[in-house]
XYZ file of C-alpha atoms in Angstrom:
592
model
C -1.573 -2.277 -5.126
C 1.474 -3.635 -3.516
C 2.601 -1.060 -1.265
C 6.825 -1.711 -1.269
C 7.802 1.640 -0.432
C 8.224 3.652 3.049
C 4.665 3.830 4.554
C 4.063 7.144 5.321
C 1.232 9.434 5.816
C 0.316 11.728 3.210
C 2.559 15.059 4.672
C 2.492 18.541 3.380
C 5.088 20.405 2.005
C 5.443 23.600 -0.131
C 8.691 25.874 0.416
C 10.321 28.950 -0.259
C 8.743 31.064 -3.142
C 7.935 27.999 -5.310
C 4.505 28.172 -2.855
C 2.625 30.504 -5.226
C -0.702 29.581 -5.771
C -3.000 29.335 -8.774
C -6.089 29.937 -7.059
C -7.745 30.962 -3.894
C -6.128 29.255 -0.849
C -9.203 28.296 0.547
C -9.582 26.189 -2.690
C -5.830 24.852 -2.618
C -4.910 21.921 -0.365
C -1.335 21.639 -0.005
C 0.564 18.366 0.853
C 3.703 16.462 0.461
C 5.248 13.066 -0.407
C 8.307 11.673 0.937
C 9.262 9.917 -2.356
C 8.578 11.170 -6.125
C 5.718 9.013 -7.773
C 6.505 6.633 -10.692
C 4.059 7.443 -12.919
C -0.079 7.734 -13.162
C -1.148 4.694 -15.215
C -2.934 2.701 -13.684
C -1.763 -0.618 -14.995
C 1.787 0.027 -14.902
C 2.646 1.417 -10.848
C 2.549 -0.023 -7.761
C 3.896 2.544 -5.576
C 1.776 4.030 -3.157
C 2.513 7.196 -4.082
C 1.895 6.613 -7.784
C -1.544 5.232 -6.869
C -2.835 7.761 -3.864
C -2.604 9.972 -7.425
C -4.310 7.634 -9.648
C -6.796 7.065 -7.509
C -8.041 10.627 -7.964
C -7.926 10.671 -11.233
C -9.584 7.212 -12.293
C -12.570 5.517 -11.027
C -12.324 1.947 -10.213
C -16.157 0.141 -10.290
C -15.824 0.439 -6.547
C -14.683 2.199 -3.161
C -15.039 2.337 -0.238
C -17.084 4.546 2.640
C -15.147 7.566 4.322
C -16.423 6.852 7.438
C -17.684 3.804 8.258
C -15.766 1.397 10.497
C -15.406 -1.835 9.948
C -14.366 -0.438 6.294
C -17.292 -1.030 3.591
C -17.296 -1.412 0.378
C -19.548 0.731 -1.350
C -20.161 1.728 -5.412
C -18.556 4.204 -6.927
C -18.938 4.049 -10.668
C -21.594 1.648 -10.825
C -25.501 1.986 -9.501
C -25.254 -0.756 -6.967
C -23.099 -3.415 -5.719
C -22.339 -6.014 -8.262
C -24.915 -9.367 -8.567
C -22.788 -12.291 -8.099
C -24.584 -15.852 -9.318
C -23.218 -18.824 -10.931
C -21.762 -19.885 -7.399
C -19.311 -16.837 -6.566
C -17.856 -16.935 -10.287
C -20.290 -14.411 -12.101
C -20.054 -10.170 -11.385
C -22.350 -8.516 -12.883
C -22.021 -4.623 -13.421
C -24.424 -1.493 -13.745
C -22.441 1.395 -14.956
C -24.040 4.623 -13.571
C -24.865 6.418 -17.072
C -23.804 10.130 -17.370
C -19.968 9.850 -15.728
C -17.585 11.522 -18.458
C -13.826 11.559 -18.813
C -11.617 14.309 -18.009
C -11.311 16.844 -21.528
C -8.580 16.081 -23.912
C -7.545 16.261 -27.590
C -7.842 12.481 -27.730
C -11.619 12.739 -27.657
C -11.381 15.723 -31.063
C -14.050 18.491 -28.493
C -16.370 15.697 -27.382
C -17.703 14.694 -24.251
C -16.399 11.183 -23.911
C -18.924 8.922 -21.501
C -17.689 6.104 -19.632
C -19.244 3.195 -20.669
C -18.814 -0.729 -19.664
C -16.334 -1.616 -22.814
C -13.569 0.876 -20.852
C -13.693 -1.549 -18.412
C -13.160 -4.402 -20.430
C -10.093 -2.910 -22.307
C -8.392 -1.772 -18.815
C -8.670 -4.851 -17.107
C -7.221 -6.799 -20.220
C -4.047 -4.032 -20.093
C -3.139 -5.583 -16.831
C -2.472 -9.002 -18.487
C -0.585 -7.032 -21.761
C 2.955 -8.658 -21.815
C 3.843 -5.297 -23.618
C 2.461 -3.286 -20.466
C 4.201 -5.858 -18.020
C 1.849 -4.299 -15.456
C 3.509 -5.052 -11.662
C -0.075 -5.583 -10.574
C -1.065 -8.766 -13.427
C -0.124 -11.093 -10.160
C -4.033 -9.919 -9.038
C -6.151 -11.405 -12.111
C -3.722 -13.923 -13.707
C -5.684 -16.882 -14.466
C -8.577 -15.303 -13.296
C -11.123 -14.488 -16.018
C -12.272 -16.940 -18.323
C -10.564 -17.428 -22.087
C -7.891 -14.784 -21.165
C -5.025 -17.117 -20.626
C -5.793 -18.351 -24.497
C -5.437 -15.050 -25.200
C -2.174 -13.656 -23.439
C -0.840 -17.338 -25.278
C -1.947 -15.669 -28.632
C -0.229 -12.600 -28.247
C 3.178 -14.177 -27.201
C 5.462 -11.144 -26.214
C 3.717 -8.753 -28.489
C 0.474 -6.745 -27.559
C -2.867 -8.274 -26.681
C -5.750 -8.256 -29.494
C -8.095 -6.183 -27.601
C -11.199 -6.772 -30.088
C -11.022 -10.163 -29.281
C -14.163 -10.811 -27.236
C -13.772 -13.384 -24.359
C -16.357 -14.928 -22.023
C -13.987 -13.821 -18.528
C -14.264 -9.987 -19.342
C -17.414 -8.648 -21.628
C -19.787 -5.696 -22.189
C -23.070 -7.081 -22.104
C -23.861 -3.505 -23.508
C -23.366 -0.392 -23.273
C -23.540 -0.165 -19.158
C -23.534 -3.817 -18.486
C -20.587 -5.249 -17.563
C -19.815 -8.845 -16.970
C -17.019 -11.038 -15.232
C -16.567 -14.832 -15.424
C -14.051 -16.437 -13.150
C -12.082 -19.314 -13.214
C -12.716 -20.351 -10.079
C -14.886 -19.147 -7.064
C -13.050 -15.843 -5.320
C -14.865 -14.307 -2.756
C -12.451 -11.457 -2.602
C -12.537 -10.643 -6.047
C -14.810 -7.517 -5.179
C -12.202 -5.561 -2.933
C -9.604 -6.338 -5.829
C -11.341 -4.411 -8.364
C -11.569 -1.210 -5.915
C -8.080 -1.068 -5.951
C -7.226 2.367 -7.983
C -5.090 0.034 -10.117
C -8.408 -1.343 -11.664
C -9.867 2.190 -12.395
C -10.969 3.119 -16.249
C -8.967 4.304 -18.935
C -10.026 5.366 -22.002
C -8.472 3.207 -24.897
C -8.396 6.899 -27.357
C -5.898 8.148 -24.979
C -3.776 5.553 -24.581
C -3.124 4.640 -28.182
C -2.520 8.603 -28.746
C -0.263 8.517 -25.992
C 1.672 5.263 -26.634
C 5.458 6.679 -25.918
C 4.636 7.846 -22.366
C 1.007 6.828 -20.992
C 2.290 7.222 -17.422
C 3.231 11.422 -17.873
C -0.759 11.532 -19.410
C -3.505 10.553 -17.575
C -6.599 11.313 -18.533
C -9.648 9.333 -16.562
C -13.226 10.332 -14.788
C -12.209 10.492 -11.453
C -12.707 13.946 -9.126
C -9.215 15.678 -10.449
C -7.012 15.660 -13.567
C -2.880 16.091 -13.660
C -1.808 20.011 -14.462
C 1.320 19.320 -13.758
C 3.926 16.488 -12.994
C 7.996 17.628 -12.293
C 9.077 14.044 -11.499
C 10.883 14.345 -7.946
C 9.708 17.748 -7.423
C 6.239 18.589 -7.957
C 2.544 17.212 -8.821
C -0.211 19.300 -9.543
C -4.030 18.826 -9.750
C -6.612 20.286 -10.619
C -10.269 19.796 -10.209
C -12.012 17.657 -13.433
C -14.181 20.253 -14.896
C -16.536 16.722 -16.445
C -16.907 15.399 -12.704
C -20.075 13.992 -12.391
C -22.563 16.281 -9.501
C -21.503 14.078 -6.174
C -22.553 14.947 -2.219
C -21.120 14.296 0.660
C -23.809 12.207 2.457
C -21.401 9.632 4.818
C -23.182 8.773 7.911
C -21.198 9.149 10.930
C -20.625 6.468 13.611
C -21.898 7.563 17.052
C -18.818 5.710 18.675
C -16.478 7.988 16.891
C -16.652 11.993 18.025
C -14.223 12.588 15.104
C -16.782 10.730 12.137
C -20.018 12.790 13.762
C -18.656 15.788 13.683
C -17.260 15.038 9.585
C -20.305 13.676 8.960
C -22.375 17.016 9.952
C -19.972 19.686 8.509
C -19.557 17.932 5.357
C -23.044 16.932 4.443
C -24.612 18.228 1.851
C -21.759 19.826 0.118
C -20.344 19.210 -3.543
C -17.300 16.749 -3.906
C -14.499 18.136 -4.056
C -14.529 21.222 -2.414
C -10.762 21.486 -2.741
C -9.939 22.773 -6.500
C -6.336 22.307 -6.619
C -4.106 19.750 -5.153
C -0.161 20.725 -4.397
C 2.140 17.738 -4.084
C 5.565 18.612 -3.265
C 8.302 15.925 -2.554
C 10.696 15.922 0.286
C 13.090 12.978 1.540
C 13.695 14.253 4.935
C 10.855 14.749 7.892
C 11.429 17.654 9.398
C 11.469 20.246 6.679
C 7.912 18.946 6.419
C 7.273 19.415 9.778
C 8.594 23.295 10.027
C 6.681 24.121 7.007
C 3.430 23.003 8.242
C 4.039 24.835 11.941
C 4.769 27.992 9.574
C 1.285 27.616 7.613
C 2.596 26.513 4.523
C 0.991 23.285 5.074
C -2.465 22.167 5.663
C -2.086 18.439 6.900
C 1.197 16.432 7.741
C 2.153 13.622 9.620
C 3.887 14.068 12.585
C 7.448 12.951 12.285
C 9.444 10.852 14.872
C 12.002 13.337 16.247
C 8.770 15.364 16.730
C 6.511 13.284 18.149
C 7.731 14.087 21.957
C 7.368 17.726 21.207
C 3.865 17.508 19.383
C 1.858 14.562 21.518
C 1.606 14.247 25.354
C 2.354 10.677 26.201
C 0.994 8.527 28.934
C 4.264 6.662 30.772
C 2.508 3.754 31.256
C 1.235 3.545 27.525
C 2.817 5.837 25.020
C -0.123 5.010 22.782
C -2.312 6.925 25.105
C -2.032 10.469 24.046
C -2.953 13.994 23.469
C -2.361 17.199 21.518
C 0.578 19.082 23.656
C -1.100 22.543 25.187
C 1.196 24.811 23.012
C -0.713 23.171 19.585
C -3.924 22.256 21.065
C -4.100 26.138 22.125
C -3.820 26.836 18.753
C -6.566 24.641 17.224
C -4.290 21.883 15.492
C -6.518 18.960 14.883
C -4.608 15.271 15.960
C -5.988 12.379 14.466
C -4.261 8.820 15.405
C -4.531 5.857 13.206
C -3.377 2.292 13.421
C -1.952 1.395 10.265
C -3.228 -1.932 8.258
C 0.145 -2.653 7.551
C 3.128 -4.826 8.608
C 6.063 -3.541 8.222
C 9.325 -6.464 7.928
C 12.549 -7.625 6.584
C 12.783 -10.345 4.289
C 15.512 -12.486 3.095
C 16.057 -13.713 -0.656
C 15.316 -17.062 -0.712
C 17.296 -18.264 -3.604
C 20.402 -16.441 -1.833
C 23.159 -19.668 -1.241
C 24.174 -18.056 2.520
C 20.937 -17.018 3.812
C 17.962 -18.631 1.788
C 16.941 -22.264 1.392
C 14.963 -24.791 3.294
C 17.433 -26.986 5.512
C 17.655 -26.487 8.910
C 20.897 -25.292 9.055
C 19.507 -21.910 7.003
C 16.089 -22.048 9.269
C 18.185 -21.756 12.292
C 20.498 -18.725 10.759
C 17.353 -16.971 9.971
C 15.980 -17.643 12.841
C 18.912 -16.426 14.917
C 19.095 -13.314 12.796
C 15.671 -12.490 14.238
C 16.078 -13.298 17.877
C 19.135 -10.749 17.555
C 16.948 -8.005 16.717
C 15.714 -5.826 19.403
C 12.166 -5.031 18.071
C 10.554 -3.835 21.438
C 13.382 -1.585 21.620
C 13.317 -0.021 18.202
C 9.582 0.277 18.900
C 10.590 2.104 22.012
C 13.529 4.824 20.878
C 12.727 5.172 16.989
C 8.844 5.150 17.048
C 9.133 6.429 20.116
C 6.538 4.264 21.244
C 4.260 4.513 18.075
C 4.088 0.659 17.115
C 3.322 -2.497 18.002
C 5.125 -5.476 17.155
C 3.409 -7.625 14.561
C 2.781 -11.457 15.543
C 0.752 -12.383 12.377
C 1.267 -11.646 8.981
C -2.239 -9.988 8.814
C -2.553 -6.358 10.518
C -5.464 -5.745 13.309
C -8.529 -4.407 11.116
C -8.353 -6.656 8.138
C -10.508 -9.776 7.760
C -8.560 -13.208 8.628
C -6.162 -11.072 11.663
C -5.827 -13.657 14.828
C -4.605 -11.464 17.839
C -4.619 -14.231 19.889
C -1.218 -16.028 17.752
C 2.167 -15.478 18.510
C 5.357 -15.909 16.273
C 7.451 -17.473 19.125
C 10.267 -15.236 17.694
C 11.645 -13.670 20.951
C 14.527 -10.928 21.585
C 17.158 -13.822 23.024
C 20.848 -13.223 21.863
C 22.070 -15.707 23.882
C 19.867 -18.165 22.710
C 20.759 -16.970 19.014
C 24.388 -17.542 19.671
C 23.317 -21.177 20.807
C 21.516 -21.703 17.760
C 23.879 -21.000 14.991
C 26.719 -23.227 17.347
C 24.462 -26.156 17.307
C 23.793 -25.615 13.078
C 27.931 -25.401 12.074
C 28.565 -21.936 12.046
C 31.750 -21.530 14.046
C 33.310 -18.725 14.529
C 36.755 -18.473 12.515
C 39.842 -16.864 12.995
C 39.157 -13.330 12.349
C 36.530 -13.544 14.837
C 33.266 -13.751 12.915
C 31.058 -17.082 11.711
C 31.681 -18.998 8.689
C 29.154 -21.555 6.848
C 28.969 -24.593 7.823
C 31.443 -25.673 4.982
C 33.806 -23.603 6.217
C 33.151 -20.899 3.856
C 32.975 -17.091 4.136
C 29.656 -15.789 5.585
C 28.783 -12.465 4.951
C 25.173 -10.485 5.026
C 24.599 -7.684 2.599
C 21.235 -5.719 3.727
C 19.745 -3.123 1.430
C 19.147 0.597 2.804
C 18.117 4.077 1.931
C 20.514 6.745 3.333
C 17.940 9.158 5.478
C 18.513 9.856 8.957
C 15.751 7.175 9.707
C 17.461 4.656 7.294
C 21.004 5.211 9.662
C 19.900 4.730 12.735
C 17.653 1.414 12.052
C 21.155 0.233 10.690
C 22.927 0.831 14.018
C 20.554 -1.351 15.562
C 21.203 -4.064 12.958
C 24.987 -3.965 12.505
C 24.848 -4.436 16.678
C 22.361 -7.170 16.068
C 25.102 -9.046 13.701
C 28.036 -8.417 15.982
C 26.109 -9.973 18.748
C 25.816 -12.896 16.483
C 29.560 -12.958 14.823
C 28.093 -12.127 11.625
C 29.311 -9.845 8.914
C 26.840 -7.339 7.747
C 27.445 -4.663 5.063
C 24.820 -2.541 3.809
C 23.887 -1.591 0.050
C 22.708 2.115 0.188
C 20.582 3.660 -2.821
C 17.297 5.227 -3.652
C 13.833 2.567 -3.349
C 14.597 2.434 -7.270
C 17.547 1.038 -7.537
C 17.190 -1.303 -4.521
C 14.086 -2.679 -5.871
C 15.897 -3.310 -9.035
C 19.000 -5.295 -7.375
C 15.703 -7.078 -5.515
C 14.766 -8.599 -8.708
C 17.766 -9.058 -9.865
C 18.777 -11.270 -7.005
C 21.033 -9.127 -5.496
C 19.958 -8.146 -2.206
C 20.137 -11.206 0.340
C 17.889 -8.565 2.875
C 15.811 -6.051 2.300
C 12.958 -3.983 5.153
C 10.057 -2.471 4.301
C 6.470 -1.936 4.749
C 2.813 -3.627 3.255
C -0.075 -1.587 3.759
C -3.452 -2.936 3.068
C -4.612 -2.421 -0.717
C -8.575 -3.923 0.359
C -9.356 -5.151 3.968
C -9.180 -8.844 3.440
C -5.996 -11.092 4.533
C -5.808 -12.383 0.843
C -4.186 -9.047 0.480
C -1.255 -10.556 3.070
C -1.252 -13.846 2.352
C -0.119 -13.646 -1.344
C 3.058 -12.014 -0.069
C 4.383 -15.912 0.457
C 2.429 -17.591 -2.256
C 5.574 -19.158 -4.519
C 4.217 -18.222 -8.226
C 3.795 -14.386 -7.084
C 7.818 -14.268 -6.722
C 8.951 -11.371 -8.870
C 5.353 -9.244 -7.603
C 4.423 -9.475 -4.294
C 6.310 -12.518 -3.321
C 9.532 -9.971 -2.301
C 11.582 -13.000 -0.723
C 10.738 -15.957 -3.205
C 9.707 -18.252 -0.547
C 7.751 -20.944 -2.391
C 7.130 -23.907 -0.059
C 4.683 -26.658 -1.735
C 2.583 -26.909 1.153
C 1.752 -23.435 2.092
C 1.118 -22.733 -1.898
C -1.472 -25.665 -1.435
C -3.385 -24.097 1.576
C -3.340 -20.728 0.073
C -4.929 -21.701 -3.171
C -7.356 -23.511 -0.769
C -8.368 -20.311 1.067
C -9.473 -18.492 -2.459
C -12.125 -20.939 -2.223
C -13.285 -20.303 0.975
C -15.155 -17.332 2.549
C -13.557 -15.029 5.990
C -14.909 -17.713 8.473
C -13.583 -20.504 10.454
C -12.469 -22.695 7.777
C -10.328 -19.869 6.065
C -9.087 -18.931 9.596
C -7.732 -22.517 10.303
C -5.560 -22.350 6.739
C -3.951 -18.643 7.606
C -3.072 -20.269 11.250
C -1.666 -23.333 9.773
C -0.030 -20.899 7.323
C 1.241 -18.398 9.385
C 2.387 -21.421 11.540
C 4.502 -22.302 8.350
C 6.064 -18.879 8.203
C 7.518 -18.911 12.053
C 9.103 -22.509 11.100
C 10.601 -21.471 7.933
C 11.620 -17.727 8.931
C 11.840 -15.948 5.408
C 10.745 -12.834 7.032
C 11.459 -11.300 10.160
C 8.520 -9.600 11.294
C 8.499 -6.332 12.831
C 5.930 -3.725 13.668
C 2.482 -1.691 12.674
C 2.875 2.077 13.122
C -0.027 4.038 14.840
C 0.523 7.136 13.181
C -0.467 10.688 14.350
C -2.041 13.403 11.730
C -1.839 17.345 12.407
C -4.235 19.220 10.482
C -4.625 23.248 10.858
C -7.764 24.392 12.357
C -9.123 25.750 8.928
C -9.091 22.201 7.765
C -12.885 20.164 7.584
C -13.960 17.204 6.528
C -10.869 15.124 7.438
C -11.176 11.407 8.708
C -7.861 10.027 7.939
C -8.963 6.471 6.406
C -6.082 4.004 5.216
C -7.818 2.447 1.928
C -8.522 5.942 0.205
C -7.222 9.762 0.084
C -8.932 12.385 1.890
C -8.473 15.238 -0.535
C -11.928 15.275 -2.102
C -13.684 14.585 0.993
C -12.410 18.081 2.627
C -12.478 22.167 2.802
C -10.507 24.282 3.925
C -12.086 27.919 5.161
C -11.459 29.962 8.235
């Protein structure tokens, strides 16, 4: 699930009179996005927002446990965790028997059963060249015979009732995986709501828009979808009888008491889900002080209002007395997430591998004043990020530093030394004597404006021209691919806890998926095909050092910072453990 939009924490929002409810409140959870989902099939989205849907309506093979920390894997459609033999390239499957699909007129009044063949034909969608499924980057070359196959179809679809050893229903609940080569990760890939079931019925009935119709076996189904505005869901009358039985940690007040109020009781209590979407931050935050909201994050230009904060370590901190008083439950949460800017690689000023664009790179991120953006726009709610793996996810080194320090100065020095004067008008040219200009792509929120003050006084410290290209994520990720953006920030939050899930992000054949910047340097391709092999461990840690070593010297993104993010929940709200890998919404009630 490649996470390329705004991280944010699932906020509430409903306004105004559009807040009438279908059913009884204390059935309703209501919530908000800050940007409109995509679409709800699982093959073809990779937007968070598109998937924290999906993954309430589909059931991947696997999930994970609500409360347990270190995160754990755990089954979720399947009886027990898969058997792995032939040397870390065989899964084998046990579909629990009895989970049934969502109603619809696809299945002509009949309980449809999920079964091990649903499998099969989802995970072969994600390889359809029809589907072009953002997402294919995860099992390309993976499963055994299916390259032959995708080679068959050509551009057209796939022939899904051709039968290959990589992907097969050993019968009706049995099903079996044969990779290419050994992948030790390949378990937390397939729990990834991208990977959930589908049933084949209602896709082929639903060929000219599967993304407005899904229809799987997970806890809820869609009632409604007003792209941009609104997302409705219901609870899946077919859901399968599931308890709450998560053990709490005794380390962790806030999983003990979940763990005791929750046990016992039917998944989901919560009938109806209300998604409303909202740009801006504080609306959110005035409709959840004025009850209209059951859980939000707490916003920046809040968070000195809402959170008491320890001078010495503003990430020391409690609920202020005037919300505490009135039973608002905080929960904090390090993200697993790094959040960056990356440059286009193939871009003639600012990619490229000589040292003349290694040191303008470079000098681009000594200008930037991370620790102080930290400070005044997350008002102290980050740290900065000195590995390309986020604290909490297997392969993370906290002991490794970038090198990358705030030194203007120093920058100035650099880019003097590599050619680029300064011409007549006052700002740098190439070394050729050529124009040089930066064009950085931005959205236009309040947020999105004042990270750009920081930057334009970053390039003026530098001589540099900077202009910025404003539009919606849409239409930025779209120049993105088209080659049009030389810079670009944004966020990667953790789709399964394993630095795989980072370390693709620079892997030169996933350019065009999760390779945002194109960097595709031989010798850090070599050592990350290397670390599929290996298991987390010593060996494997070696490669990401070496590796991460790799992205310092070459510079094609300039890391920033992981937010530690703060979640307000009314009093009336139980059950909630905010976890990072899955949504909370079937794990909770809501009653006085």
């Amino acid at each position: 699930m490649k996470k390329i939009v705004q991280v944010a924490l699932m906020t509430a929002l409903t306004m105004g009179s559009s807040m009438a409810l279908a059913v009884s409140p204390k059935e309703t959870l209501n919530i908000a996005f800050p940007a409109g989902a995509t679409g709800f099939d699982p093959a073809k989205v990779s937007d968070q927002y598109s998937l924290n849907v999906v993954s309430n309506i589909y059931d991947p093979l696997m999930t994970y446990d609500y409360l347990a920390r270190p995160y754990k894997l755990i089954p979720n459609t399947i009886e027990a965790m898969p058997t792995i033999t032939n040397g870390g390239k065989t899964y084998t499957f046990k579909i629990k028997p009895g989970i049934y699909f969502a109603p619809d007129p696809a299945f002509k009044g009949k309980k449809r059963e999920l079964v091990a063949a649903d499998y099969v034909y989802s995970f072969k969608r994600m390889l359809d060249k029809t589907i072009n499924s953002p997402q294919s980057y995860l099992v390309e070359g993976q499963f055994v015979g299916m390259d032959k196959l995708v080679k068959a179809a050509g551009n057209g679809p796939l022939n899904y009732d051709t039968q290959i050893e990589g992907i097969k229903a050993l019968d009706k609940y049995t099903l079996q995986i044969n990779l290419t080569h050994v992948n030790y990760n390949f378990d937390t890939i397939l729990a990834m709501p991208s990977f959930g079931a589908v049933a084949r019925e209602v896709i082929e009935a639903n060929k000219a828009n599967t993304n407005a119709h899904p229809v799987g076996t997970g806890p809820y189904e869609l009632k409604e979808w007003r792209p941009g505005s609104k997302i409705e869901l219901v609870a899946n009358p077919n859901f399968r009888k599931e308890v709450f039985n998560f053990k709490g940690n005794p380390k962790d007040p806030v999983s003990m008491k979940v763990a005791k109020e929750m046990h016992g009781k039917i998944i989901p209590q919560v009938k109806q889900v209300n998604i409303n979407i909202i740009l801006e931050e504080q609306p959110t935050w005035l409709a959840f002080l004025n009850n209209q909201l059951d859980v939000t994050g707490i916003p920046q230009p809040a968070l000195k209002e809402a959170l008491v904060m320890n001078p010495k370590n503003p990430l020391d901190v409690k609920l202020a007395p005037k919300y505490a008083d009135k039973g608002f439950q905080l929960q904090r949460l390090k993200q697993l997430e790094i959040t960056f800017y990356f440059f286009n690689m193939d871009d003639p000023e600012v990619g490229g591998y000589t040292p003349q664009k290694i040191a303008l790179r470079r000098a681009i991120a000594m200008a930037f004043p991370r620790n102080e953006t930290i400070a005044r726009i997350r008002r102290g709610q980050a740290v900065p990020v000195e590995y390309a793996i986020p604290e909490g996810v297997a392969g993370y080194n906290p002991n490794f530093n970038m090198g990358i320090n705030f030194n203007p100065a120093k920058a100035n020095a650099l880019l003097d030394a590599a050619g680029y004067k300064i011409g007549p008008d006052g700002y740098r040219m190439q070394p050729d004597g050529s124009p040089l200009s930066v064009q950085m792509g931005t959205g236009s929120t309040a947020i999105d404006r004042q990270w750009n003050e920081y930057w334009q006084q970053a390039f003026d410290s530098l001589k540099i021209k900077l202009t910025f290209k404003v539009g919606r994520w849409s239409e930025l990720a779209k120049a993105n691919r088209e080659g049009k953006l030389q810079m670009w920030g944004m966020a990667w939050g953790a789709d399964y806890p394993d630095g795989q899930n980072f370390m693709q992000m620079f892997y030169g054949p996933n350019k065009g998926d999760a390779n945002f910047s194109g960097f595709n340097l031989p010798a850090y391709n070599k050592d990350y095909e290397e670390t599929l092999k290996l298991p987390n461990g010593e060996k494997r840690q070696k490669l990401y050092d070496k590796m991460n070593r790799m992205l310092a010297q070459y510079g094609p993104y300039i890391f920033d910072d992981t937010r530690v993010s703060s979640i307000m929940a009314h009093s009336d709200v139980h059950g909630l453990k905010v976890n990072p890998l899955i949504t909370y919404w079937r794990y909770i009630e809501i009653k006085k």
